mmCIF file of N, CA, C and O in Angstrom:
data_model
loop_
_atom_site.group_PDB
_atom_site.id
_atom_site.type_symbol
_atom_site.label_atom_id
_atom_site.label_comp_id
_atom_site.label_asym_id
_atom_site.label_seq_id
_atom_site.Cartn_x
_atom_site.Cartn_y
_atom_site.Cartn_z
ATOM 1 N N UNK A 1442 8.158 -14.426 13.025
ATOM 2 C CA UNK A 1442 8.313 -13.092 12.497
ATOM 3 C C UNK A 1442 8.648 -12.140 13.645
ATOM 4 O O UNK A 1442 8.010 -12.163 14.680
ATOM 5 N N UNK A 1443 9.624 -11.305 13.434
ATOM 6 C CA UNK A 1443 10.070 -10.334 14.426
ATOM 7 C C UNK A 1443 9.073 -9.172 14.508
ATOM 8 O O UNK A 1443 8.644 -8.631 13.491
ATOM 9 N N UNK A 1444 8.686 -8.789 15.722
ATOM 10 C CA UNK A 1444 7.804 -7.622 15.828
ATOM 11 C C UNK A 1444 8.604 -6.353 15.493
ATOM 12 O O UNK A 1444 9.812 -6.279 15.739
ATOM 13 N N UNK A 1445 7.927 -5.375 14.942
ATOM 14 C CA UNK A 1445 8.582 -4.138 14.543
ATOM 15 C C UNK A 1445 8.228 -3.034 15.531
ATOM 16 O O UNK A 1445 7.141 -3.004 16.088
ATOM 17 N N UNK A 1446 9.165 -2.126 15.722
ATOM 18 C CA UNK A 1446 8.952 -1.011 16.639
ATOM 19 C C UNK A 1446 8.139 0.108 16.019
ATOM 20 O O UNK A 1446 7.479 0.861 16.722
ATOM 21 N N UNK A 1447 8.208 0.236 14.692
ATOM 22 C CA UNK A 1447 7.503 1.333 14.026
ATOM 23 C C UNK A 1447 6.758 0.825 12.800
ATOM 24 O O UNK A 1447 7.075 -0.243 12.261
ATOM 25 N N UNK A 1448 5.812 1.619 12.367
ATOM 26 C CA UNK A 1448 5.084 1.297 11.138
ATOM 27 C C UNK A 1448 6.055 1.369 9.955
ATOM 28 O O UNK A 1448 5.980 0.554 9.037
ATOM 29 N N UNK A 1449 6.971 2.329 9.989
ATOM 30 C CA UNK A 1449 7.934 2.448 8.895
ATOM 31 C C UNK A 1449 8.812 1.204 8.785
ATOM 32 O O UNK A 1449 9.061 0.717 7.676
ATOM 33 N N UNK A 1450 9.269 0.661 9.911
ATOM 34 C CA UNK A 1450 10.074 -0.567 9.872
ATOM 35 C C UNK A 1450 9.283 -1.713 9.254
ATOM 36 O O UNK A 1450 9.805 -2.467 8.422
ATOM 37 N N UNK A 1451 8.046 -1.863 9.651
ATOM 38 C CA UNK A 1451 7.200 -2.930 9.105
ATOM 39 C C UNK A 1451 6.938 -2.700 7.619
ATOM 40 O O UNK A 1451 6.938 -3.651 6.824
ATOM 41 N N UNK A 1452 6.753 -1.442 7.245
ATOM 42 C CA UNK A 1452 6.520 -1.103 5.844
ATOM 43 C C UNK A 1452 7.741 -1.439 5.002
ATOM 44 O O UNK A 1452 7.619 -2.030 3.927
ATOM 45 N N UNK A 1453 8.911 -1.063 5.500
ATOM 46 C CA UNK A 1453 10.150 -1.364 4.767
ATOM 47 C C UNK A 1453 10.333 -2.872 4.594
ATOM 48 O O UNK A 1453 10.756 -3.333 3.532
ATOM 49 N N UNK A 1454 10.010 -3.647 5.617
ATOM 50 C CA UNK A 1454 10.118 -5.106 5.518
ATOM 51 C C UNK A 1454 9.160 -5.645 4.457
ATOM 52 O O UNK A 1454 9.516 -6.543 3.674
ATOM 53 N N UNK A 1455 7.958 -5.105 4.411
ATOM 54 C CA UNK A 1455 6.978 -5.542 3.413
ATOM 55 C C UNK A 1455 7.429 -5.190 1.997
ATOM 56 O O UNK A 1455 7.301 -5.996 1.080
ATOM 57 N N UNK A 1456 7.948 -3.979 1.830
ATOM 58 C CA UNK A 1456 8.428 -3.547 0.514
ATOM 59 C C UNK A 1456 9.580 -4.445 0.061
ATOM 60 O O UNK A 1456 9.635 -4.875 -1.093
ATOM 61 N N UNK A 1457 10.486 -4.734 0.975
ATOM 62 C CA UNK A 1457 11.648 -5.578 0.648
ATOM 63 C C UNK A 1457 11.205 -6.985 0.252
ATOM 64 O O UNK A 1457 11.780 -7.591 -0.658
ATOM 65 N N UNK A 1458 10.183 -7.502 0.903
ATOM 66 C CA UNK A 1458 9.713 -8.858 0.625
ATOM 67 C C UNK A 1458 8.860 -8.947 -0.641
ATOM 68 O O UNK A 1458 8.676 -10.038 -1.186
ATOM 69 N N UNK A 1459 8.355 -7.825 -1.118
ATOM 70 C CA UNK A 1459 7.456 -7.806 -2.276
ATOM 71 C C UNK A 1459 8.264 -7.898 -3.566
ATOM 72 O O UNK A 1459 8.790 -6.903 -4.055
ATOM 73 N N UNK A 1460 8.339 -9.078 -4.128
ATOM 74 C CA UNK A 1460 9.130 -9.287 -5.334
ATOM 75 C C UNK A 1460 8.448 -8.735 -6.584
ATOM 76 O O UNK A 1460 9.090 -8.592 -7.621
ATOM 77 N N UNK A 1461 7.185 -8.418 -6.503
ATOM 78 C CA UNK A 1461 6.444 -7.937 -7.667
ATOM 79 C C UNK A 1461 6.585 -6.431 -7.893
ATOM 80 O O UNK A 1461 6.192 -5.928 -8.925
ATOM 81 N N UNK A 1462 7.144 -5.697 -6.936
ATOM 82 C CA UNK A 1462 7.290 -4.255 -7.097
ATOM 83 C C UNK A 1462 8.502 -3.936 -7.965
ATOM 84 O O UNK A 1462 9.538 -4.574 -7.857
ATOM 85 N N UNK A 1463 8.350 -2.934 -8.813
ATOM 86 C CA UNK A 1463 9.441 -2.545 -9.702
ATOM 87 C C UNK A 1463 9.594 -1.033 -9.743
ATOM 88 O O UNK A 1463 8.942 -0.298 -8.985
ATOM 89 N N UNK A 1464 10.430 -0.543 -10.642
ATOM 90 C CA UNK A 1464 10.678 0.896 -10.740
ATOM 91 C C UNK A 1464 9.420 1.724 -10.991
ATOM 92 O O UNK A 1464 9.322 2.863 -10.537
ATOM 93 N N UNK A 1465 8.454 1.164 -11.687
ATOM 94 C CA UNK A 1465 7.223 1.923 -11.962
ATOM 95 C C UNK A 1465 6.394 2.141 -10.699
ATOM 96 O O UNK A 1465 5.501 2.979 -10.684
ATOM 97 N N UNK A 1466 6.684 1.408 -9.647
ATOM 98 C CA UNK A 1466 5.949 1.541 -8.392
ATOM 99 C C UNK A 1466 6.607 2.526 -7.429
ATOM 100 O O UNK A 1466 6.110 2.734 -6.329
ATOM 101 N N UNK A 1467 7.711 3.122 -7.821
ATOM 102 C CA UNK A 1467 8.505 3.962 -6.920
ATOM 103 C C UNK A 1467 7.713 5.103 -6.293
ATOM 104 O O UNK A 1467 7.842 5.373 -5.097
ATOM 105 N N UNK A 1468 6.909 5.785 -7.065
ATOM 106 C CA UNK A 1468 6.123 6.902 -6.527
ATOM 107 C C UNK A 1468 5.155 6.445 -5.457
ATOM 108 O O UNK A 1468 5.065 7.043 -4.377
ATOM 109 N N UNK A 1469 4.432 5.376 -5.738
ATOM 110 C CA UNK A 1469 3.472 4.853 -4.768
ATOM 111 C C UNK A 1469 4.177 4.345 -3.522
ATOM 112 O O UNK A 1469 3.674 4.517 -2.400
ATOM 113 N N UNK A 1470 5.335 3.748 -3.690
ATOM 114 C CA UNK A 1470 6.101 3.255 -2.546
ATOM 115 C C UNK A 1470 6.543 4.431 -1.669
ATOM 116 O O UNK A 1470 6.474 4.362 -0.435
ATOM 117 N N UNK A 1471 6.959 5.530 -2.285
ATOM 118 C CA UNK A 1471 7.377 6.697 -1.509
ATOM 119 C C UNK A 1471 6.199 7.325 -0.762
ATOM 120 O O UNK A 1471 6.353 7.797 0.364
ATOM 121 N N UNK A 1472 5.026 7.333 -1.371
ATOM 122 C CA UNK A 1472 3.831 7.835 -0.677
ATOM 123 C C UNK A 1472 3.541 6.948 0.528
ATOM 124 O O UNK A 1472 3.230 7.443 1.615
ATOM 125 N N UNK A 1473 3.653 5.648 0.358
ATOM 126 C CA UNK A 1473 3.431 4.714 1.455
ATOM 127 C C UNK A 1473 4.425 4.967 2.591
ATOM 128 O O UNK A 1473 4.045 5.003 3.765
ATOM 129 N N UNK A 1474 5.693 5.174 2.250
ATOM 130 C CA UNK A 1474 6.700 5.479 3.267
ATOM 131 C C UNK A 1474 6.367 6.780 4.002
ATOM 132 O O UNK A 1474 6.520 6.869 5.217
ATOM 133 N N UNK A 1475 5.932 7.786 3.270
ATOM 134 C CA UNK A 1475 5.571 9.067 3.881
ATOM 135 C C UNK A 1475 4.415 8.898 4.864
ATOM 136 O O UNK A 1475 4.436 9.454 5.969
ATOM 137 N N UNK A 1476 3.425 8.122 4.473
ATOM 138 C CA UNK A 1476 2.299 7.861 5.375
ATOM 139 C C UNK A 1476 2.765 7.109 6.618
ATOM 140 O O UNK A 1476 2.323 7.406 7.731
ATOM 141 N N UNK A 1477 3.660 6.147 6.437
ATOM 142 C CA UNK A 1477 4.185 5.387 7.581
ATOM 143 C C UNK A 1477 4.946 6.312 8.527
ATOM 144 O O UNK A 1477 4.794 6.232 9.754
ATOM 145 N N UNK A 1478 5.762 7.215 7.976
ATOM 146 C CA UNK A 1478 6.494 8.171 8.822
ATOM 147 C C UNK A 1478 5.528 9.086 9.570
ATOM 148 O O UNK A 1478 5.739 9.389 10.748
ATOM 149 N N UNK A 1479 4.466 9.515 8.903
ATOM 150 C CA UNK A 1479 3.473 10.376 9.547
ATOM 151 C C UNK A 1479 2.800 9.649 10.706
ATOM 152 O O UNK A 1479 2.655 10.205 11.795
ATOM 153 N N UNK A 1480 2.396 8.409 10.487
ATOM 154 C CA UNK A 1480 1.754 7.619 11.550
ATOM 155 C C UNK A 1480 2.705 7.451 12.724
ATOM 156 O O UNK A 1480 2.318 7.648 13.882
ATOM 157 N N UNK A 1481 3.956 7.106 12.432
ATOM 158 C CA UNK A 1481 4.939 6.933 13.507
ATOM 159 C C UNK A 1481 5.163 8.225 14.283
ATOM 160 O O UNK A 1481 5.257 8.217 15.513
ATOM 161 N N UNK A 1482 5.253 9.346 13.578
ATOM 162 C CA UNK A 1482 5.488 10.629 14.238
ATOM 163 C C UNK A 1482 4.317 11.003 15.134
ATOM 164 O O UNK A 1482 4.510 11.468 16.266
ATOM 165 N N UNK A 1483 3.120 10.770 14.674
ATOM 166 C CA UNK A 1483 1.935 11.085 15.479
ATOM 167 C C UNK A 1483 1.885 10.187 16.711
ATOM 168 O O UNK A 1483 1.654 10.656 17.825
ATOM 169 N N UNK A 1484 2.113 8.888 16.515
ATOM 170 C CA UNK A 1484 2.043 7.950 17.634
ATOM 171 C C UNK A 1484 3.125 8.194 18.677
ATOM 172 O O UNK A 1484 2.906 7.967 19.856
ATOM 173 N N UNK A 1485 4.282 8.686 18.241
ATOM 174 C CA UNK A 1485 5.370 8.916 19.195
ATOM 175 C C UNK A 1485 5.345 10.321 19.783
ATOM 176 O O UNK A 1485 6.122 10.624 20.685
ATOM 177 N N UNK A 1486 4.480 11.178 19.261
ATOM 178 C CA UNK A 1486 4.381 12.536 19.775
ATOM 179 C C UNK A 1486 5.506 13.445 19.327
ATOM 180 O O UNK A 1486 5.784 14.451 19.967
ATOM 181 N N UNK A 1487 6.144 13.122 18.221
ATOM 182 C CA UNK A 1487 7.229 13.961 17.715
ATOM 183 C C UNK A 1487 6.696 15.329 17.300
ATOM 184 O O UNK A 1487 5.620 15.448 16.721
ATOM 185 N N UNK A 1488 7.476 16.351 17.566
ATOM 186 C CA UNK A 1488 7.055 17.710 17.274
ATOM 187 C C UNK A 1488 7.154 18.081 15.806
ATOM 188 O O UNK A 1488 6.496 19.023 15.374
ATOM 189 N N UNK A 1489 7.964 17.367 15.021
ATOM 190 C CA UNK A 1489 8.155 17.780 13.640
ATOM 191 C C UNK A 1489 6.884 17.666 12.815
ATOM 192 O O UNK A 1489 6.718 18.360 11.827
ATOM 193 N N UNK A 1490 5.944 16.832 13.212
ATOM 194 C CA UNK A 1490 4.672 16.745 12.508
ATOM 195 C C UNK A 1490 3.894 18.033 12.708
ATOM 196 O O UNK A 1490 3.259 18.541 11.794
ATOM 197 N N UNK A 1491 3.976 18.598 13.904
ATOM 198 C CA UNK A 1491 3.229 19.819 14.189
ATOM 199 C C UNK A 1491 3.793 21.027 13.452
ATOM 200 O O UNK A 1491 3.112 22.022 13.277
ATOM 201 N N UNK A 1492 5.039 20.959 13.010
ATOM 202 C CA UNK A 1492 5.628 22.059 12.261
ATOM 203 C C UNK A 1492 5.034 22.192 10.867
ATOM 204 O O UNK A 1492 5.130 23.239 10.252
ATOM 205 N N UNK A 1493 4.447 21.144 10.356
ATOM 206 C CA UNK A 1493 3.852 21.164 9.026
ATOM 207 C C UNK A 1493 2.337 21.203 9.169
ATOM 208 O O UNK A 1493 1.723 20.215 9.551
ATOM 209 N N UNK A 1494 1.700 22.342 8.857
ATOM 210 C CA UNK A 1494 0.254 22.457 9.058
ATOM 211 C C UNK A 1494 -0.572 21.518 8.175
ATOM 212 O O UNK A 1494 -1.737 21.282 8.444
ATOM 213 N N UNK A 1495 0.044 20.948 7.147
ATOM 214 C CA UNK A 1495 -0.689 20.029 6.270
ATOM 215 C C UNK A 1495 -0.834 18.649 6.877
ATOM 216 O O UNK A 1495 -1.686 17.873 6.468
ATOM 217 N N UNK A 1496 0.013 18.321 7.851
ATOM 218 C CA UNK A 1496 -0.019 16.985 8.444
ATOM 219 C C UNK A 1496 -0.879 16.987 9.710
ATOM 220 O O UNK A 1496 -0.868 17.945 10.471
ATOM 221 N N UNK A 1497 -1.612 15.904 9.921
ATOM 222 C CA UNK A 1497 -2.462 15.837 11.111
ATOM 223 C C UNK A 1497 -1.642 15.788 12.397
ATOM 224 O O UNK A 1497 -0.542 15.269 12.421
ATOM 225 N N UNK A 1498 -2.180 16.366 13.466
ATOM 226 C CA UNK A 1498 -1.485 16.371 14.756
ATOM 227 C C UNK A 1498 -1.862 15.164 15.607
ATOM 228 O O UNK A 1498 -1.199 14.854 16.577
ATOM 229 N N UNK A 1499 -2.943 14.528 15.270
ATOM 230 C CA UNK A 1499 -3.341 13.301 15.950
ATOM 231 C C UNK A 1499 -3.891 12.364 14.886
ATOM 232 O O UNK A 1499 -4.254 12.795 13.795
ATOM 233 N N UNK A 1500 -3.912 11.090 15.222
ATOM 234 C CA UNK A 1500 -4.435 10.144 14.242
ATOM 235 C C UNK A 1500 -5.894 10.447 13.989
ATOM 236 O O UNK A 1500 -6.693 10.589 14.909
ATOM 237 N N UNK A 1501 -6.219 10.572 12.739
ATOM 238 C CA UNK A 1501 -7.583 10.890 12.338
ATOM 239 C C UNK A 1501 -8.207 9.667 11.674
ATOM 240 O O UNK A 1501 -7.633 8.585 11.694
ATOM 241 N N UNK A 1502 -9.343 9.855 11.082
ATOM 242 C CA UNK A 1502 -10.009 8.722 10.444
ATOM 243 C C UNK A 1502 -9.627 8.598 8.963
ATOM 244 O O UNK A 1502 -10.284 7.888 8.221
ATOM 245 N N UNK A 1503 -8.553 9.284 8.549
ATOM 246 C CA UNK A 1503 -8.129 9.247 7.157
ATOM 247 C C UNK A 1503 -6.734 8.648 6.993
ATOM 248 O O UNK A 1503 -6.496 7.886 6.056
ATOM 249 N N UNK A 1504 -5.814 8.962 7.881
ATOM 250 C CA UNK A 1504 -4.411 8.601 7.691
ATOM 251 C C UNK A 1504 -4.202 7.087 7.611
ATOM 252 O O UNK A 1504 -3.589 6.591 6.660
ATOM 253 N N UNK A 1505 -4.684 6.350 8.585
ATOM 254 C CA UNK A 1505 -4.476 4.894 8.573
ATOM 255 C C UNK A 1505 -5.253 4.219 7.447
ATOM 256 O O UNK A 1505 -4.687 3.380 6.739
ATOM 257 N N UNK A 1506 -6.534 4.585 7.194
ATOM 258 C CA UNK A 1506 -7.196 3.974 6.037
ATOM 259 C C UNK A 1506 -6.487 4.280 4.710
ATOM 260 O O UNK A 1506 -6.424 3.423 3.830
ATOM 261 N N UNK A 1507 -5.922 5.474 4.589
ATOM 262 C CA UNK A 1507 -5.178 5.814 3.377
ATOM 263 C C UNK A 1507 -3.916 4.962 3.272
ATOM 264 O O UNK A 1507 -3.572 4.459 2.196
ATOM 265 N N UNK A 1508 -3.234 4.778 4.391
ATOM 266 C CA UNK A 1508 -2.057 3.912 4.430
ATOM 267 C C UNK A 1508 -2.433 2.488 4.000
ATOM 268 O O UNK A 1508 -1.766 1.882 3.160
ATOM 269 N N UNK A 1509 -3.510 1.961 4.569
ATOM 270 C CA UNK A 1509 -3.931 0.598 4.237
ATOM 271 C C UNK A 1509 -4.351 0.471 2.777
ATOM 272 O O UNK A 1509 -4.085 -0.545 2.127
ATOM 273 N N UNK A 1510 -4.997 1.503 2.252
ATOM 274 C CA UNK A 1510 -5.404 1.489 0.842
ATOM 275 C C UNK A 1510 -4.167 1.489 -0.059
ATOM 276 O O UNK A 1510 -4.135 0.800 -1.081
ATOM 277 N N UNK A 1511 -3.134 2.247 0.323
ATOM 278 C CA UNK A 1511 -1.894 2.252 -0.445
ATOM 279 C C UNK A 1511 -1.219 0.879 -0.382
ATOM 280 O O UNK A 1511 -0.720 0.377 -1.398
ATOM 281 N N UNK A 1512 -1.218 0.259 0.797
ATOM 282 C CA UNK A 1512 -0.667 -1.097 0.936
ATOM 283 C C UNK A 1512 -1.426 -2.066 0.037
ATOM 284 O O UNK A 1512 -0.821 -2.895 -0.660
ATOM 285 N N UNK A 1513 -2.734 -1.941 0.038
ATOM 286 C CA UNK A 1513 -3.583 -2.812 -0.768
ATOM 287 C C UNK A 1513 -3.271 -2.638 -2.258
ATOM 288 O O UNK A 1513 -3.118 -3.614 -2.990
ATOM 289 N N UNK A 1514 -3.152 -1.380 -2.686
ATOM 290 C CA UNK A 1514 -2.882 -1.102 -4.093
ATOM 291 C C UNK A 1514 -1.528 -1.657 -4.534
ATOM 292 O O UNK A 1514 -1.357 -2.047 -5.693
ATOM 293 N N UNK A 1515 -0.577 -1.702 -3.622
ATOM 294 C CA UNK A 1515 0.748 -2.223 -3.942
ATOM 295 C C UNK A 1515 0.855 -3.738 -3.744
ATOM 296 O O UNK A 1515 1.918 -4.323 -3.925
ATOM 297 N N UNK A 1516 -0.235 -4.372 -3.354
ATOM 298 C CA UNK A 1516 -0.217 -5.818 -3.148
ATOM 299 C C UNK A 1516 0.487 -6.225 -1.870
ATOM 300 O O UNK A 1516 1.045 -7.306 -1.781
ATOM 301 N N UNK A 1517 0.451 -5.354 -0.860
ATOM 302 C CA UNK A 1517 1.136 -5.634 0.401
ATOM 303 C C UNK A 1517 0.186 -6.103 1.502
ATOM 304 O O UNK A 1517 0.588 -6.209 2.654
ATOM 305 N N UNK A 1518 -1.065 -6.349 1.157
ATOM 306 C CA UNK A 1518 -2.038 -6.903 2.096
ATOM 307 C C UNK A 1518 -2.554 -8.219 1.510
ATOM 308 O O UNK A 1518 -2.413 -8.455 0.307
ATOM 309 N N UNK A 1519 -3.176 -9.056 2.324
ATOM 310 C CA UNK A 1519 -3.734 -10.300 1.772
ATOM 311 C C UNK A 1519 -4.721 -10.031 0.630
ATOM 312 O O UNK A 1519 -4.662 -10.693 -0.412
ATOM 313 N N UNK A 1520 -5.601 -9.051 0.795
ATOM 314 C CA UNK A 1520 -6.565 -8.736 -0.256
ATOM 315 C C UNK A 1520 -5.866 -8.207 -1.509
ATOM 316 O O UNK A 1520 -6.251 -8.532 -2.635
ATOM 317 N N UNK A 1521 -4.847 -7.409 -1.315
ATOM 318 C CA UNK A 1521 -4.094 -6.881 -2.443
ATOM 319 C C UNK A 1521 -3.373 -7.975 -3.211
ATOM 320 O O UNK A 1521 -3.286 -7.939 -4.442
ATOM 321 N N UNK A 1522 -2.849 -8.958 -2.491
ATOM 322 C CA UNK A 1522 -2.177 -10.076 -3.161
ATOM 323 C C UNK A 1522 -3.168 -10.928 -3.945
ATOM 324 O O UNK A 1522 -2.844 -11.418 -5.034
ATOM 325 N N UNK A 1523 -4.382 -11.092 -3.432
ATOM 326 C CA UNK A 1523 -5.405 -11.836 -4.168
ATOM 327 C C UNK A 1523 -5.708 -11.133 -5.474
ATOM 328 O O UNK A 1523 -5.815 -11.762 -6.529
ATOM 329 N N UNK A 1524 -5.817 -9.804 -5.424
ATOM 330 C CA UNK A 1524 -6.077 -9.038 -6.654
ATOM 331 C C UNK A 1524 -4.943 -9.198 -7.651
ATOM 332 O O UNK A 1524 -5.173 -9.294 -8.853
ATOM 333 N N UNK A 1525 -3.699 -9.222 -7.167
ATOM 334 C CA UNK A 1525 -2.562 -9.431 -8.059
ATOM 335 C C UNK A 1525 -2.639 -10.804 -8.713
ATOM 336 O O UNK A 1525 -2.381 -10.942 -9.906
ATOM 337 N N UNK A 1526 -2.996 -11.828 -7.934
ATOM 338 C CA UNK A 1526 -3.105 -13.178 -8.478
ATOM 339 C C UNK A 1526 -4.212 -13.257 -9.524
ATOM 340 O O UNK A 1526 -4.064 -13.930 -10.540
ATOM 341 N N UNK A 1527 -5.320 -12.548 -9.298
ATOM 342 C CA UNK A 1527 -6.417 -12.548 -10.255
ATOM 343 C C UNK A 1527 -5.978 -11.915 -11.567
ATOM 344 O O UNK A 1527 -6.339 -12.373 -12.641
ATOM 345 N N UNK A 1528 -5.190 -10.849 -11.495
ATOM 346 C CA UNK A 1528 -4.696 -10.200 -12.714
ATOM 347 C C UNK A 1528 -3.777 -11.117 -13.487
ATOM 348 O O UNK A 1528 -3.780 -11.122 -14.716
ATOM 349 N N UNK A 1529 -2.973 -11.913 -12.784
ATOM 350 C CA UNK A 1529 -2.060 -12.838 -13.453
ATOM 351 C C UNK A 1529 -2.829 -13.938 -14.164
ATOM 352 O O UNK A 1529 -2.396 -14.443 -15.190
ATOM 353 N N UNK A 1530 -3.975 -14.327 -13.618
ATOM 354 C CA UNK A 1530 -4.751 -15.431 -14.174
ATOM 355 C C UNK A 1530 -5.519 -15.041 -15.423
ATOM 356 O O UNK A 1530 -5.966 -15.899 -16.163
ATOM 357 N N UNK A 1531 -5.709 -13.756 -15.680
ATOM 358 C CA UNK A 1531 -6.474 -13.320 -16.844
ATOM 359 C C UNK A 1531 -5.550 -12.606 -17.824
ATOM 360 O O UNK A 1531 -5.513 -11.387 -17.869
ATOM 361 N N UNK A 1532 -4.792 -13.367 -18.621
ATOM 362 C CA UNK A 1532 -3.905 -12.735 -19.587
ATOM 363 C C UNK A 1532 -4.706 -11.996 -20.646
ATOM 364 O O UNK A 1532 -5.791 -12.412 -21.027
ATOM 365 N N UNK A 1533 -4.189 -10.880 -21.093
ATOM 366 C CA UNK A 1533 -4.851 -10.116 -22.132
ATOM 367 C C UNK A 1533 -5.817 -9.077 -21.606
ATOM 368 O O UNK A 1533 -6.417 -8.349 -22.366
ATOM 369 N N UNK A 1534 -6.027 -9.027 -20.332
ATOM 370 C CA UNK A 1534 -6.885 -8.011 -19.747
ATOM 371 C C UNK A 1534 -8.356 -8.361 -19.807
ATOM 372 O O UNK A 1534 -8.762 -9.478 -20.133
ATOM 373 N N UNK A 1535 -9.174 -7.363 -19.522
ATOM 374 C CA UNK A 1535 -10.620 -7.572 -19.439
ATOM 375 C C UNK A 1535 -11.234 -7.918 -20.791
ATOM 376 O O UNK A 1535 -12.137 -8.743 -20.881
ATOM 377 N N UNK A 1536 -10.739 -7.277 -21.855
ATOM 378 C CA UNK A 1536 -11.297 -7.539 -23.183
ATOM 379 C C UNK A 1536 -11.095 -8.997 -23.580
ATOM 380 O O UNK A 1536 -12.032 -9.654 -24.058
ATOM 381 N N UNK A 1537 -9.904 -9.524 -23.358
ATOM 382 C CA UNK A 1537 -9.640 -10.926 -23.684
ATOM 383 C C UNK A 1537 -10.514 -11.849 -22.835
ATOM 384 O O UNK A 1537 -11.018 -12.858 -23.325
ATOM 385 N N UNK A 1538 -10.710 -11.481 -21.577
ATOM 386 C CA UNK A 1538 -11.557 -12.279 -20.695
ATOM 387 C C UNK A 1538 -13.002 -12.277 -21.200
ATOM 388 O O UNK A 1538 -13.664 -13.324 -21.232
ATOM 389 N N UNK A 1539 -13.503 -11.121 -21.620
ATOM 390 C CA UNK A 1539 -14.873 -11.035 -22.137
ATOM 391 C C UNK A 1539 -15.017 -11.824 -23.437
ATOM 392 O O UNK A 1539 -16.023 -12.507 -23.648
ATOM 393 N N UNK A 1540 -14.021 -11.723 -24.317
ATOM 394 C CA UNK A 1540 -14.080 -12.481 -25.562
ATOM 395 C C UNK A 1540 -14.085 -13.978 -25.278
ATOM 396 O O UNK A 1540 -14.801 -14.738 -25.918
ATOM 397 N N UNK A 1541 -13.279 -14.402 -24.317
ATOM 398 C CA UNK A 1541 -13.223 -15.804 -23.946
ATOM 399 C C UNK A 1541 -14.563 -16.277 -23.410
ATOM 400 O O UNK A 1541 -15.052 -17.347 -23.758
ATOM 401 N N UNK A 1542 -15.189 -15.477 -22.561
ATOM 402 C CA UNK A 1542 -16.502 -15.823 -22.006
ATOM 403 C C UNK A 1542 -17.548 -15.867 -23.096
ATOM 404 O O UNK A 1542 -18.436 -16.732 -23.094
ATOM 405 N N UNK A 1543 -17.464 -14.967 -24.062
ATOM 406 C CA UNK A 1543 -18.428 -14.911 -25.159
ATOM 407 C C UNK A 1543 -18.322 -16.162 -26.041
ATOM 408 O O UNK A 1543 -19.314 -16.690 -26.506
ATOM 409 N N UNK A 1544 -17.107 -16.651 -26.280
ATOM 410 C CA UNK A 1544 -16.904 -17.851 -27.097
ATOM 411 C C UNK A 1544 -17.510 -19.084 -26.425
ATOM 412 O O UNK A 1544 -18.038 -19.959 -27.076
ATOM 413 N N UNK A 1545 -17.421 -19.124 -25.096
ATOM 414 C CA UNK A 1545 -17.964 -20.280 -24.358
ATOM 415 C C UNK A 1545 -19.480 -20.331 -24.421
ATOM 416 O O UNK A 1545 -20.067 -21.388 -24.373
ATOM 417 N N UNK A 1546 -20.138 -19.180 -24.506
ATOM 418 C CA UNK A 1546 -21.600 -19.157 -24.518
ATOM 419 C C UNK A 1546 -22.161 -19.292 -25.921
ATOM 420 O O UNK A 1546 -23.346 -19.530 -26.093
ATOM 421 N N UNK A 1547 -21.336 -19.143 -26.939
ATOM 422 C CA UNK A 1547 -21.815 -19.189 -28.325
ATOM 423 C C UNK A 1547 -21.973 -20.602 -28.825
ATOM 424 O O UNK A 1547 -21.607 -21.576 -28.322
#
């Protein structure tokens, strides 16, 4: 695997490789890209981050965990992929799973 120069480059590679993402994920994907750009700008010392008072000027204890949580929600982390696999294994959702469990105990 080729090392990436920026978080955004690595994020784009992950998004491209994720075959499970579709049009309904577009908003979350754009938020993830925005977080990646923010992290890259802070790490490189770019001034454009400082022009926006809403964006942090240094890495804080929120930006990277939020980025990772977004990756997880989109199935772009190992834990996120496990959750996706679990959802695929339980067709019909939680109610069907509960009904199935109830039939086995009856």
